[in-house]
PDB file of C-alpha atoms and ligand atoms in Angstrom:
ATOM      1  CA  UNK A 100       0.000   0.000   0.000  1.00  0.00           C
ATOM      2  CA  UNK A 101       1.439   3.413  -0.889  1.00  0.00           C
ATOM      3  CA  UNK A 102       1.624   6.015   1.854  1.00  0.00           C
ATOM      4  CA  UNK A 103      -1.214   8.218   0.539  1.00  0.00           C
ATOM      5  CA  UNK A 104      -3.490   5.160   0.558  1.00  0.00           C
ATOM      6  CA  UNK A 105      -2.292   4.287   4.065  1.00  0.00           C
ATOM      7  CA  UNK A 106      -3.334   7.741   5.331  1.00  0.00           C
ATOM      8  CA  UNK A 107      -6.713   7.546   3.561  1.00  0.00           C
ATOM      9  CA  UNK A 108      -7.369   4.106   4.939  1.00  0.00           C
ATOM     10  CA  UNK A 109      -6.575   5.143   8.515  1.00  0.00           C
ATOM     11  CA  UNK A 110      -8.631   8.341   8.182  1.00  0.00           C
ATOM     12  CA  UNK A 111     -11.638   6.279   7.060  1.00  0.00           C
ATOM     13  CA  UNK A 112     -11.306   3.945  10.047  1.00  0.00           C
ATOM     14  CA  UNK A 113     -11.121   6.950  12.399  1.00  0.00           C
ATOM     15  CA  UNK A 114     -14.044   8.824  10.785  1.00  0.00           C
ATOM     16  CA  UNK A 115     -16.251   5.740  10.970  1.00  0.00           C
ATOM     17  CA  UNK A 116     -15.384   5.154  14.640  1.00  0.00           C
ATOM     18  CA  UNK A 117     -15.956   8.811  15.576  1.00  0.00           C
ATOM     19  CA  UNK A 118     -19.365   8.698  13.914  1.00  0.00           C
ATOM     20  CA  UNK A 119     -20.221   5.615  15.937  1.00  0.00           C
ATOM     21  CA  UNK A 120     -18.978   7.042  19.261  1.00  0.00           C
ATOM     22  CA  UNK A 121     -20.484  10.543  19.087  1.00  0.00           C
ATOM     23  CA  UNK A 122     -24.125  11.099  20.086  1.00  0.00           C
ATOM     24  CA  UNK A 123     -26.429  11.597  17.080  1.00  0.00           C
ATOM     25  CA  UNK A 124     -27.573  15.112  16.181  1.00  0.00           C
ATOM     26  CA  UNK A 125     -31.153  14.173  17.042  1.00  0.00           C
ATOM     27  CA  UNK A 126     -30.301  13.162  20.594  1.00  0.00           C
ATOM     28  CA  UNK A 127     -31.421  15.736  23.152  1.00  0.00           C
ATOM     29  CA  UNK A 128     -30.089  18.337  23.802  1.00  0.00           C
ATOM     30  CA  UNK A 129     -29.729  18.329  20.039  1.00  0.00           C
ATOM     31  CA  UNK A 130     -27.970  21.688  19.619  1.00  0.00           C
ATOM     32  CA  UNK A 131     -24.826  20.649  21.499  1.00  0.00           C
ATOM     33  CA  UNK A 132     -24.579  17.329  19.673  1.00  0.00           C
ATOM     34  CA  UNK A 133     -24.929  19.222  16.382  1.00  0.00           C
ATOM     35  CA  UNK A 134     -22.140  21.579  17.447  1.00  0.00           C
ATOM     36  CA  UNK A 135     -19.862  18.719  18.525  1.00  0.00           C
ATOM     37  CA  UNK A 136     -20.364  16.949  15.184  1.00  0.00           C
ATOM     38  CA  UNK A 137     -19.966  20.193  13.203  1.00  0.00           C
ATOM     39  CA  UNK A 138     -16.409  20.598  14.509  1.00  0.00           C
ATOM     40  CA  UNK A 139     -15.402  16.932  14.663  1.00  0.00           C
ATOM     41  CA  UNK A 140     -16.486  16.404  11.043  1.00  0.00           C
ATOM     42  CA  UNK A 141     -15.134  19.731   9.821  1.00  0.00           C
ATOM     43  CA  UNK A 142     -12.336  18.447   7.593  1.00  0.00           C
ATOM     44  CA  UNK A 143      -9.594  17.673  10.134  1.00  0.00           C
ATOM     45  CA  UNK A 144      -6.582  15.694   8.904  1.00  0.00           C
ATOM     46  CA  UNK A 145      -6.731  13.226  11.852  1.00  0.00           C
ATOM     47  CA  UNK A 146      -2.943  13.404  12.308  1.00  0.00           C
ATOM     48  CA  UNK A 147      -3.081  12.646  16.036  1.00  0.00           C
ATOM     49  CA  UNK A 148      -5.240   9.487  15.930  1.00  0.00           C
ATOM     50  CA  UNK A 149      -3.304   8.289  12.852  1.00  0.00           C
ATOM     51  CA  UNK A 150      -0.126   8.616  14.941  1.00  0.00           C
ATOM     52  CA  UNK A 151      -1.716   6.532  17.716  1.00  0.00           C
ATOM     53  CA  UNK A 152      -2.718   3.804  15.255  1.00  0.00           C
ATOM     54  CA  UNK A 153       0.670   3.841  13.511  1.00  0.00           C
ATOM     55  CA  UNK A 154       2.534   3.577  16.831  1.00  0.00           C
ATOM     56  CA  UNK A 155       0.368   0.655  17.945  1.00  0.00           C
ATOM     57  CA  UNK A 156       1.160  -1.057  14.617  1.00  0.00           C
ATOM     58  CA  UNK A 157       4.842  -0.788  15.439  1.00  0.00           C
ATOM     59  CA  UNK A 158       4.070  -3.146  18.341  1.00  0.00           C
ATOM     60  CA  UNK A 159       1.888  -5.394  16.151  1.00  0.00           C
ATOM     61  CA  UNK A 160      -1.383  -4.123  17.618  1.00  0.00           C
ATOM     62  CA  UNK A 161      -4.284  -3.547  15.236  1.00  0.00           C
ATOM     63  CA  UNK A 162      -6.509  -0.458  15.032  1.00  0.00           C
ATOM     64  CA  UNK A 163      -9.242  -2.141  17.120  1.00  0.00           C
ATOM     65  CA  UNK A 164      -6.972  -2.266  20.196  1.00  0.00           C
ATOM     66  CA  UNK A 165      -6.410   1.496  20.390  1.00  0.00           C
ATOM     67  CA  UNK A 166      -9.151   3.140  18.308  1.00  0.00           C
ATOM     68  CA  UNK A 167     -11.185   4.443  21.255  1.00  0.00           C
ATOM     69  CA  UNK A 168      -8.197   6.181  22.849  1.00  0.00           C
ATOM     70  CA  UNK A 169      -7.099   7.478  19.426  1.00  0.00           C
ATOM     71  CA  UNK A 170     -10.564   8.996  18.849  1.00  0.00           C
ATOM     72  CA  UNK A 171     -10.597  10.348  22.419  1.00  0.00           C
ATOM     73  CA  UNK A 172      -7.420  12.299  21.656  1.00  0.00           C
ATOM     74  CA  UNK A 173      -8.979  13.644  18.435  1.00  0.00           C
ATOM     75  CA  UNK A 174     -11.990  14.884  20.454  1.00  0.00           C
ATOM     76  CA  UNK A 175      -9.648  16.642  22.899  1.00  0.00           C
ATOM     77  CA  UNK A 176      -7.822  18.218  19.931  1.00  0.00           C
ATOM     78  CA  UNK A 177     -11.175  19.413  18.510  1.00  0.00           C
ATOM     79  CA  UNK A 178     -12.140  20.909  21.875  1.00  0.00           C
ATOM     80  CA  UNK A 179      -8.880  22.898  21.906  1.00  0.00           C
ATOM     81  CA  UNK A 180      -9.581  24.262  18.399  1.00  0.00           C
ATOM     82  CA  UNK A 181     -13.129  25.387  19.266  1.00  0.00           C
ATOM     83  CA  UNK A 182     -11.903  27.190  22.390  1.00  0.00           C
ATOM     84  CA  UNK A 183      -8.896  28.608  20.546  1.00  0.00           C
ATOM     85  CA  UNK A 184     -11.207  30.281  17.984  1.00  0.00           C
ATOM     86  CA  UNK A 185     -13.456  31.924  20.607  1.00  0.00           C
ATOM     87  CA  UNK A 186     -13.570  35.753  20.682  1.00  0.00           C
ATOM     88  CA  UNK A 187     -11.966  35.744  24.147  1.00  0.00           C
ATOM     89  CA  UNK A 188      -8.946  33.753  22.883  1.00  0.00           C
ATOM     90  CA  UNK A 189      -7.860  34.027  19.210  1.00  0.00           C
ATOM     91  CA  UNK A 190     -11.128  35.476  17.889  1.00  0.00           C
ATOM     92  CA  UNK A 191     -11.110  33.552  14.621  1.00  0.00           C
ATOM     93  CA  UNK A 192     -14.227  33.605  12.452  1.00  0.00           C
ATOM     94  CA  UNK A 193     -13.050  30.705  10.297  1.00  0.00           C
ATOM     95  CA  UNK A 194     -11.615  27.235  10.890  1.00  0.00           C
ATOM     96  CA  UNK A 195     -10.644  24.942   8.013  1.00  0.00           C
ATOM     97  CA  UNK A 196     -12.304  27.364   5.555  1.00  0.00           C
ATOM     98  CA  UNK A 197     -15.687  27.192   7.305  1.00  0.00           C
ATOM     99  CA  UNK A 198     -17.265  29.510   9.881  1.00  0.00           C
ATOM    100  CA  UNK A 199     -15.914  28.630  13.327  1.00  0.00           C
ATOM    101  CA  UNK A 200     -18.194  26.998  15.898  1.00  0.00           C
ATOM    102  CA  UNK A 201     -19.172  30.206  17.731  1.00  0.00           C
ATOM    103  CA  UNK A 202     -20.071  31.868  14.401  1.00  0.00           C
ATOM    104  CA  UNK A 203     -22.562  29.071  13.693  1.00  0.00           C
ATOM    105  CA  UNK A 204     -23.850  28.172  17.155  1.00  0.00           C
ATOM    106  CA  UNK A 205     -23.062  31.267  19.248  1.00  0.00           C
ATOM    107  CA  UNK A 206     -20.418  31.596  21.947  1.00  0.00           C
ATOM    108  CA  UNK A 207     -22.254  29.782  24.732  1.00  0.00           C
ATOM    109  CA  UNK A 208     -22.924  26.611  22.727  1.00  0.00           C
ATOM    110  CA  UNK A 209     -19.409  26.639  21.194  1.00  0.00           C
ATOM    111  CA  UNK A 210     -17.908  26.854  24.686  1.00  0.00           C
ATOM    112  CA  UNK A 211     -20.110  24.019  25.927  1.00  0.00           C
ATOM    113  CA  UNK A 212     -19.454  21.883  22.824  1.00  0.00           C
ATOM    114  CA  UNK A 213     -15.717  22.241  23.565  1.00  0.00           C
ATOM    115  CA  UNK A 214     -16.297  21.223  27.196  1.00  0.00           C
ATOM    116  CA  UNK A 215     -18.400  18.255  26.096  1.00  0.00           C
ATOM    117  CA  UNK A 216     -15.681  17.094  23.677  1.00  0.00           C
ATOM    118  CA  UNK A 217     -13.057  17.265  26.436  1.00  0.00           C
ATOM    119  CA  UNK A 218     -15.225  15.133  28.731  1.00  0.00           C
ATOM    120  CA  UNK A 219     -16.093  12.711  25.903  1.00  0.00           C
ATOM    121  CA  UNK A 220     -12.398  12.452  25.030  1.00  0.00           C
ATOM    122  CA  UNK A 221     -11.560  11.186  28.527  1.00  0.00           C
ATOM    123  CA  UNK A 222     -14.606   8.913  28.445  1.00  0.00           C
ATOM    124  CA  UNK A 223     -13.386   7.274  25.229  1.00  0.00           C
ATOM    125  CA  UNK A 224      -9.893   6.752  26.633  1.00  0.00           C
ATOM    126  CA  UNK A 225     -11.445   5.013  29.649  1.00  0.00           C
ATOM    127  CA  UNK A 226     -13.649   2.918  27.323  1.00  0.00           C
ATOM    128  CA  UNK A 227     -10.512   1.615  25.614  1.00  0.00           C
ATOM    129  CA  UNK A 228     -10.320  -0.651  28.708  1.00  0.00           C
ATOM    130  CA  UNK A 229     -13.171  -2.659  27.110  1.00  0.00           C
ATOM    131  CA  UNK A 230     -10.533  -4.162  24.798  1.00  0.00           C
ATOM    132  CA  UNK A 231      -9.642  -7.502  26.429  1.00  0.00           C
ATOM    133  CA  UNK A 232      -5.896  -7.521  25.773  1.00  0.00           C
ATOM    134  CA  UNK A 233      -5.361  -3.982  27.158  1.00  0.00           C
ATOM    135  CA  UNK A 234      -4.128  -3.915  30.746  1.00  0.00           C
ATOM    136  CA  UNK A 235      -6.107  -1.704  33.190  1.00  0.00           C
ATOM    137  CA  UNK A 236      -2.766  -0.354  34.420  1.00  0.00           C
ATOM    138  CA  UNK A 237      -2.028   0.985  30.925  1.00  0.00           C
ATOM    139  CA  UNK A 238      -5.379   2.800  30.818  1.00  0.00           C
ATOM    140  CA  UNK A 239      -4.686   4.421  34.195  1.00  0.00           C
ATOM    141  CA  UNK A 240      -1.232   5.508  33.012  1.00  0.00           C
ATOM    142  CA  UNK A 241      -2.741   6.966  29.841  1.00  0.00           C
ATOM    143  CA  UNK A 242      -5.431   8.915  31.726  1.00  0.00           C
ATOM    144  CA  UNK A 243      -2.757  10.386  33.997  1.00  0.00           C
ATOM    145  CA  UNK A 244      -0.614  11.311  30.975  1.00  0.00           C
ATOM    146  CA  UNK A 245      -3.567  12.834  29.155  1.00  0.00           C
ATOM    147  CA  UNK A 246      -4.307  15.123  32.111  1.00  0.00           C
ATOM    148  CA  UNK A 247      -0.702  16.254  32.329  1.00  0.00           C
ATOM    149  CA  UNK A 248      -0.250  16.720  28.564  1.00  0.00           C
ATOM    150  CA  UNK A 249      -3.302  18.976  28.240  1.00  0.00           C
ATOM    151  CA  UNK A 250      -3.145  20.655  31.674  1.00  0.00           C
ATOM    152  CA  UNK A 251      -1.397  23.807  32.846  1.00  0.00           C
ATOM    153  CA  UNK A 252       2.087  22.263  32.488  1.00  0.00           C
ATOM    154  CA  UNK A 253       1.492  21.662  28.817  1.00  0.00           C
ATOM    155  CA  UNK A 254      -1.258  22.492  26.290  1.00  0.00           C
ATOM    156  CA  UNK A 255      -3.274  24.797  28.531  1.00  0.00           C
ATOM    157  CA  UNK A 256      -0.143  26.432  29.984  1.00  0.00           C
ATOM    158  CA  UNK A 257       1.284  26.906  26.477  1.00  0.00           C
ATOM    159  CA  UNK A 258      -1.937  28.550  25.391  1.00  0.00           C
ATOM    160  CA  UNK A 259      -1.779  30.925  28.381  1.00  0.00           C
ATOM    161  CA  UNK A 260       1.789  31.872  27.426  1.00  0.00           C
ATOM    162  CA  UNK A 261       0.697  32.292  23.821  1.00  0.00           C
ATOM    163  CA  UNK A 262      -2.064  34.779  24.594  1.00  0.00           C
ATOM    164  CA  UNK A 263       0.131  36.767  26.955  1.00  0.00           C
ATOM    165  CA  UNK A 264       3.095  36.800  24.576  1.00  0.00           C
ATOM    166  CA  UNK A 265       5.121  39.980  24.492  1.00  0.00           C
ATOM    167  CA  UNK A 266       6.243  40.671  20.938  1.00  0.00           C
ATOM    168  CA  UNK A 267       9.665  42.169  21.632  1.00  0.00           C
ATOM    169  CA  UNK A 268      10.862  39.970  24.468  1.00  0.00           C
ATOM    170  CA  UNK A 269      10.389  36.447  23.154  1.00  0.00           C
ATOM    171  CA  UNK A 270      13.604  34.563  22.385  1.00  0.00           C
ATOM    172  CA  UNK A 271      13.929  31.514  20.132  1.00  0.00           C
ATOM    173  CA  UNK A 272      14.380  29.283  23.175  1.00  0.00           C
ATOM    174  CA  UNK A 273      11.230  30.698  24.816  1.00  0.00           C
ATOM    175  CA  UNK A 274       9.198  30.181  21.654  1.00  0.00           C
ATOM    176  CA  UNK A 275      10.395  26.584  21.346  1.00  0.00           C
ATOM    177  CA  UNK A 276       9.414  25.948  24.995  1.00  0.00           C
ATOM    178  CA  UNK A 277       5.990  27.435  24.334  1.00  0.00           C
ATOM    179  CA  UNK A 278       5.447  25.291  21.199  1.00  0.00           C
ATOM    180  CA  UNK A 279       6.557  22.219  23.081  1.00  0.00           C
ATOM    181  CA  UNK A 280       3.674  22.799  25.495  1.00  0.00           C
ATOM    182  CA  UNK A 281       0.997  24.268  23.229  1.00  0.00           C
ATOM    183  CA  UNK A 282       1.294  21.849  20.305  1.00  0.00           C
ATOM    184  CA  UNK A 283       3.974  19.182  20.715  1.00  0.00           C
ATOM    185  CA  UNK A 284       2.577  17.851  24.008  1.00  0.00           C
ATOM    186  CA  UNK A 285      -0.704  16.615  22.461  1.00  0.00           C
ATOM    187  CA  UNK A 286       1.112  15.179  19.431  1.00  0.00           C
ATOM    188  CA  UNK A 287       3.531  13.433  21.761  1.00  0.00           C
ATOM    189  CA  UNK A 288       0.603  12.098  23.791  1.00  0.00           C
ATOM    190  CA  UNK A 289      -0.931  10.599  20.628  1.00  0.00           C
ATOM    191  CA  UNK A 290       2.252   8.621  20.003  1.00  0.00           C
ATOM    192  CA  UNK A 291       2.791   7.639  23.625  1.00  0.00           C
ATOM    193  CA  UNK A 292      -0.847   6.478  23.806  1.00  0.00           C
ATOM    194  CA  UNK A 293      -0.223   3.897  21.061  1.00  0.00           C
ATOM    195  CA  UNK A 294       2.927   2.745  22.844  1.00  0.00           C
ATOM    196  CA  UNK A 295       1.520   2.694  26.391  1.00  0.00           C
ATOM    197  CA  UNK A 296      -1.564   0.688  25.363  1.00  0.00           C
ATOM    198  CA  UNK A 297       0.722  -1.743  23.535  1.00  0.00           C
ATOM    199  CA  UNK A 298       2.763  -2.288  26.715  1.00  0.00           C
ATOM    200  CA  UNK A 299       5.950  -0.745  25.282  1.00  0.00           C
ATOM    201  CA  UNK A 300       9.100  -0.934  27.381  1.00  0.00           C
ATOM    202  CA  UNK A 301      10.816   2.190  28.756  1.00  0.00           C
ATOM    203  CA  UNK A 302      13.575   2.438  26.120  1.00  0.00           C
ATOM    204  CA  UNK A 303      10.976   2.294  23.342  1.00  0.00           C
ATOM    205  CA  UNK A 304       8.821   4.943  25.054  1.00  0.00           C
ATOM    206  CA  UNK A 305      11.881   7.166  25.389  1.00  0.00           C
ATOM    207  CA  UNK A 306      12.717   6.920  21.683  1.00  0.00           C
ATOM    208  CA  UNK A 307       9.093   7.566  20.681  1.00  0.00           C
ATOM    209  CA  UNK A 308       8.872  10.563  23.010  1.00  0.00           C
ATOM    210  CA  UNK A 309      11.886  12.166  21.331  1.00  0.00           C
ATOM    211  CA  UNK A 310      10.276  11.460  17.936  1.00  0.00           C
ATOM    212  CA  UNK A 311       6.971  12.987  19.148  1.00  0.00           C
ATOM    213  CA  UNK A 312       8.547  16.129  20.583  1.00  0.00           C
ATOM    214  CA  UNK A 313      10.491  16.745  17.383  1.00  0.00           C
ATOM    215  CA  UNK A 314       7.617  16.227  14.961  1.00  0.00           C
ATOM    216  CA  UNK A 315       5.317  18.220  17.296  1.00  0.00           C
ATOM    217  CA  UNK A 316       7.662  21.216  17.252  1.00  0.00           C
ATOM    218  CA  UNK A 317       8.116  20.974  13.488  1.00  0.00           C
ATOM    219  CA  UNK A 318       4.329  20.702  13.116  1.00  0.00           C
ATOM    220  CA  UNK A 319       3.771  24.071  14.827  1.00  0.00           C
ATOM    221  CA  UNK A 320       6.560  25.840  12.898  1.00  0.00           C
ATOM    222  CA  UNK A 321       5.102  24.473   9.642  1.00  0.00           C
ATOM    223  CA  UNK A 322       1.673  25.745  10.766  1.00  0.00           C
ATOM    224  CA  UNK A 323       3.209  29.208  11.264  1.00  0.00           C
ATOM    225  CA  UNK A 324       4.785  29.079   7.791  1.00  0.00           C
ATOM    226  CA  UNK A 325       1.508  28.001   6.179  1.00  0.00           C
ATOM    227  CA  UNK A 326      -0.294  30.892   7.905  1.00  0.00           C
ATOM    228  CA  UNK A 327       2.166  33.340   6.375  1.00  0.00           C
ATOM    229  CA  UNK A 328       2.595  31.756   2.935  1.00  0.00           C
ATOM    230  CA  UNK A 329      -1.105  31.115   2.398  1.00  0.00           C
ATOM    231  CA  UNK A 330      -1.899  34.476   3.998  1.00  0.00           C
ATOM    232  CA  UNK A 331      -4.607  32.794   6.000  1.00  0.00           C
ATOM    233  CA  UNK A 332      -4.293  34.650   9.230  1.00  0.00           C
ATOM    234  CA  UNK A 333      -1.220  36.705   9.953  1.00  0.00           C
ATOM    235  CA  UNK A 334      -2.546  38.228  13.153  1.00  0.00           C
ATOM    236  CA  UNK A 335       0.722  40.106  13.652  1.00  0.00           C
ATOM    237  CA  UNK A 336       1.307  38.039  16.778  1.00  0.00           C
ATOM    238  CA  UNK A 337       4.912  36.786  16.943  1.00  0.00           C
ATOM    239  CA  UNK A 338       5.490  33.233  15.777  1.00  0.00           C
ATOM    240  CA  UNK A 339       8.568  31.318  14.648  1.00  0.00           C
ATOM    241  CA  UNK A 340       8.048  32.000  10.945  1.00  0.00           C
ATOM    242  CA  UNK A 341       7.343  35.732  11.130  1.00  0.00           C
ATOM    243  CA  UNK A 342      10.081  36.299  13.701  1.00  0.00           C
ATOM    244  CA  UNK A 343      12.901  34.231  12.201  1.00  0.00           C
ATOM    245  CA  UNK A 344      11.853  34.044   8.556  1.00  0.00           C
ATOM    246  CA  UNK A 345      10.747  31.287   6.208  1.00  0.00           C
ATOM    247  CA  UNK A 346      14.279  30.111   5.307  1.00  0.00           C
ATOM    248  CA  UNK A 347      15.361  29.659   8.918  1.00  0.00           C
ATOM    249  CA  UNK A 348      11.988  28.045   9.781  1.00  0.00           C
ATOM    250  CA  UNK A 349      12.322  25.540   6.939  1.00  0.00           C
ATOM    251  CA  UNK A 350      15.822  24.504   7.896  1.00  0.00           C
ATOM    252  CA  UNK A 351      14.807  24.184  11.579  1.00  0.00           C
ATOM    253  CA  UNK A 352      11.933  21.881  10.554  1.00  0.00           C
ATOM    254  CA  UNK A 353      14.214  19.767   8.344  1.00  0.00           C
ATOM    255  CA  UNK A 354      16.619  19.391  11.268  1.00  0.00           C
ATOM    256  CA  UNK A 355      13.810  18.447  13.672  1.00  0.00           C
ATOM    257  CA  UNK A 356      12.361  15.876  11.262  1.00  0.00           C
ATOM    258  CA  UNK A 357      15.771  14.311  10.613  1.00  0.00           C
ATOM    259  CA  UNK A 358      16.397  13.996  14.373  1.00  0.00           C
ATOM    260  CA  UNK A 359      12.889  12.570  14.817  1.00  0.00           C
ATOM    261  CA  UNK A 360      13.614   9.827  12.284  1.00  0.00           C
ATOM    262  CA  UNK A 361      17.069   9.183  13.773  1.00  0.00           C
ATOM    263  CA  UNK A 362      15.497   8.585  17.174  1.00  0.00           C
ATOM    264  CA  UNK A 363      13.593   5.607  15.698  1.00  0.00           C
ATOM    265  CA  UNK A 364      16.789   3.711  14.809  1.00  0.00           C
ATOM    266  CA  UNK A 365      16.220   1.132  17.563  1.00  0.00           C
ATOM    267  CA  UNK A 366      13.079  -0.036  15.738  1.00  0.00           C
ATOM    268  CA  UNK A 367      14.976  -0.658  12.513  1.00  0.00           C
ATOM    269  CA  UNK A 368      12.708  -1.254   9.464  1.00  0.00           C
ATOM    270  CA  UNK A 369       9.586  -1.587  11.619  1.00  0.00           C
ATOM    271  CA  UNK A 370       9.405   2.209  12.003  1.00  0.00           C
ATOM    272  CA  UNK A 371       9.033   2.950   8.259  1.00  0.00           C
ATOM    273  CA  UNK A 372       5.445   4.237   8.649  1.00  0.00           C
ATOM    274  CA  UNK A 373       6.354   6.636  11.460  1.00  0.00           C
ATOM    275  CA  UNK A 374       9.277   7.892   9.362  1.00  0.00           C
ATOM    276  CA  UNK A 375       6.947   8.417   6.387  1.00  0.00           C
ATOM    277  CA  UNK A 376       4.554  10.299   8.656  1.00  0.00           C
ATOM    278  CA  UNK A 377       7.374  12.613   9.762  1.00  0.00           C
ATOM    279  CA  UNK A 378       8.273  13.307   6.112  1.00  0.00           C
ATOM    280  CA  UNK A 379       4.619  13.882   5.255  1.00  0.00           C
ATOM    281  CA  UNK A 380       4.352  16.600   7.937  1.00  0.00           C
ATOM    282  CA  UNK A 381       7.301  18.393   6.347  1.00  0.00           C
ATOM    283  CA  UNK A 382       5.601  18.571   2.956  1.00  0.00           C
ATOM    284  CA  UNK A 383       1.999  19.170   4.058  1.00  0.00           C
ATOM    285  CA  UNK A 384       0.199  22.074   2.414  1.00  0.00           C
ATOM    286  CA  UNK A 385      -2.676  22.386   4.934  1.00  0.00           C
TER     287      UNK A 385
HETATM  288  C1  GRG B 611      -8.637  23.941  28.479  1.00  0.00           C
HETATM  289  C2  GRG B 611      -6.853  22.118  28.274  1.00  0.00           C
HETATM  290  C3  GRG B 611      -7.503  23.335  27.728  1.00  0.00           C
HETATM  291  C4  GRG B 611      -7.058  23.846  26.557  1.00  0.00           C
HETATM  292  C5  GRG B 611      -7.593  25.032  25.935  1.00  0.00           C
HETATM  293  C6  GRG B 611      -7.354  26.614  23.387  1.00  0.00           C
HETATM  294  C7  GRG B 611      -6.312  25.860  24.096  1.00  0.00           C
HETATM  295  C8  GRG B 611      -6.430  25.802  25.555  1.00  0.00           C
HETATM  296  C9  GRG B 611      -5.279  25.251  23.494  1.00  0.00           C
HETATM  297  C10 GRG B 611      -5.150  25.271  22.027  1.00  0.00           C
HETATM  298  C11 GRG B 611      -3.815  24.998  21.563  1.00  0.00           C
HETATM  299  C12 GRG B 611      -3.787  25.071  20.071  1.00  0.00           C
HETATM  300  C13 GRG B 611      -4.977  25.506  19.308  1.00  0.00           C
HETATM  301  C14 GRG B 611      -2.664  24.737  19.464  1.00  0.00           C
HETATM  302  C15 GRG B 611      -2.526  24.800  17.997  1.00  0.00           C
HETATM  303  C16 GRG B 611      -2.156  23.477  17.483  1.00  0.00           C
HETATM  304  C17 GRG B 611      -2.406  23.361  16.001  1.00  0.00           C
HETATM  305  C18 GRG B 611      -1.328  23.733  15.071  1.00  0.00           C
HETATM  306  C19 GRG B 611      -3.594  22.928  15.579  1.00  0.00           C
HETATM  307  C20 GRG B 611      -3.940  22.582  14.184  1.00  0.00           C
HETATM  308  O1  GRG B 611      -3.833  21.172  14.093  1.00  0.00           O
HETATM  309  P1  GRG B 611      -4.177  20.365  12.747  1.00  0.00           P
HETATM  310  O2  GRG B 611      -3.557  21.049  11.571  1.00  0.00           O
HETATM  311  O3  GRG B 611      -5.754  20.555  12.681  1.00  0.00           O
HETATM  312  O4  GRG B 611      -3.850  18.938  12.971  1.00  0.00           O
HETATM  313  P2  GRG B 611      -6.840  19.763  11.798  1.00  0.00           P
HETATM  314  O5  GRG B 611      -7.659  20.858  11.191  1.00  0.00           O
HETATM  315  O6  GRG B 611      -6.169  18.912  10.763  1.00  0.00           O
HETATM  316  O7  GRG B 611      -7.613  18.954  12.797  1.00  0.00           O
END
């Protein structure tokens, strides 16, 4: 199977599962279920759950063993996007070329849809314990990790730093630290989730964490470059690409992706898919 087909195939599995797990639009209170589905089925690339599935495959686990946790992480990601777009945070009217949640449903429902997706995300991770071969200990470890990766030490803390960013003072090292929390932490969690549920040993988790941090950082810098190059939303707020330039951003991403792939050496040929995923992130256009 070529890599494009691989991505399509995994995306289909994830979309089908998300449709099954989310409450139907008709279910009362209908408006919030509509809002949850509007954002979950709004054209996302499903990078994070694909990473969970691909990591589990590295340990010979099929999609069935980790799909609930993978979808749970996608719901948490969607919650962060809805809240990020709100007028009180980034005030974005559009997301993925469509009106953002609060533009369609109003601020109160958008806020609540985000909350509901966060809760449902944890619920799905817990429900991954229904898979017979998954140890309860692994689920507990994953819940703990999820809280810390999205809490004030990581995603939420990174977002706080992002909205209070002072244009002139930020150094490259500070920006990297911020990106590590705001974006790389959730990407890293997606990879660690696949490994933890597969019972990976410590040395494997360590290698995958390095891979996750590197591709997560590159992912955010690429996002900054796409914002500038596609002129989607240069808010004037400092980011890696507008502060250090496209050339420097590109070479930083190439370096990060190379190091990410190098960190997978201990898996030998078995890590081909994760290496392809890292390369794909480097060339993505959206
Ligand atoms: C309350 C825990 C908590 C968090 C809220 C809003 C927020 C705090 C955090 C948001 C952090 C954020 C929006 C980071 C940006 C990460 C990023 C580049 C998202 C885009 O990811 P893609 O391209 O999105 O994978 P698609 O559209 O493909 O799903």
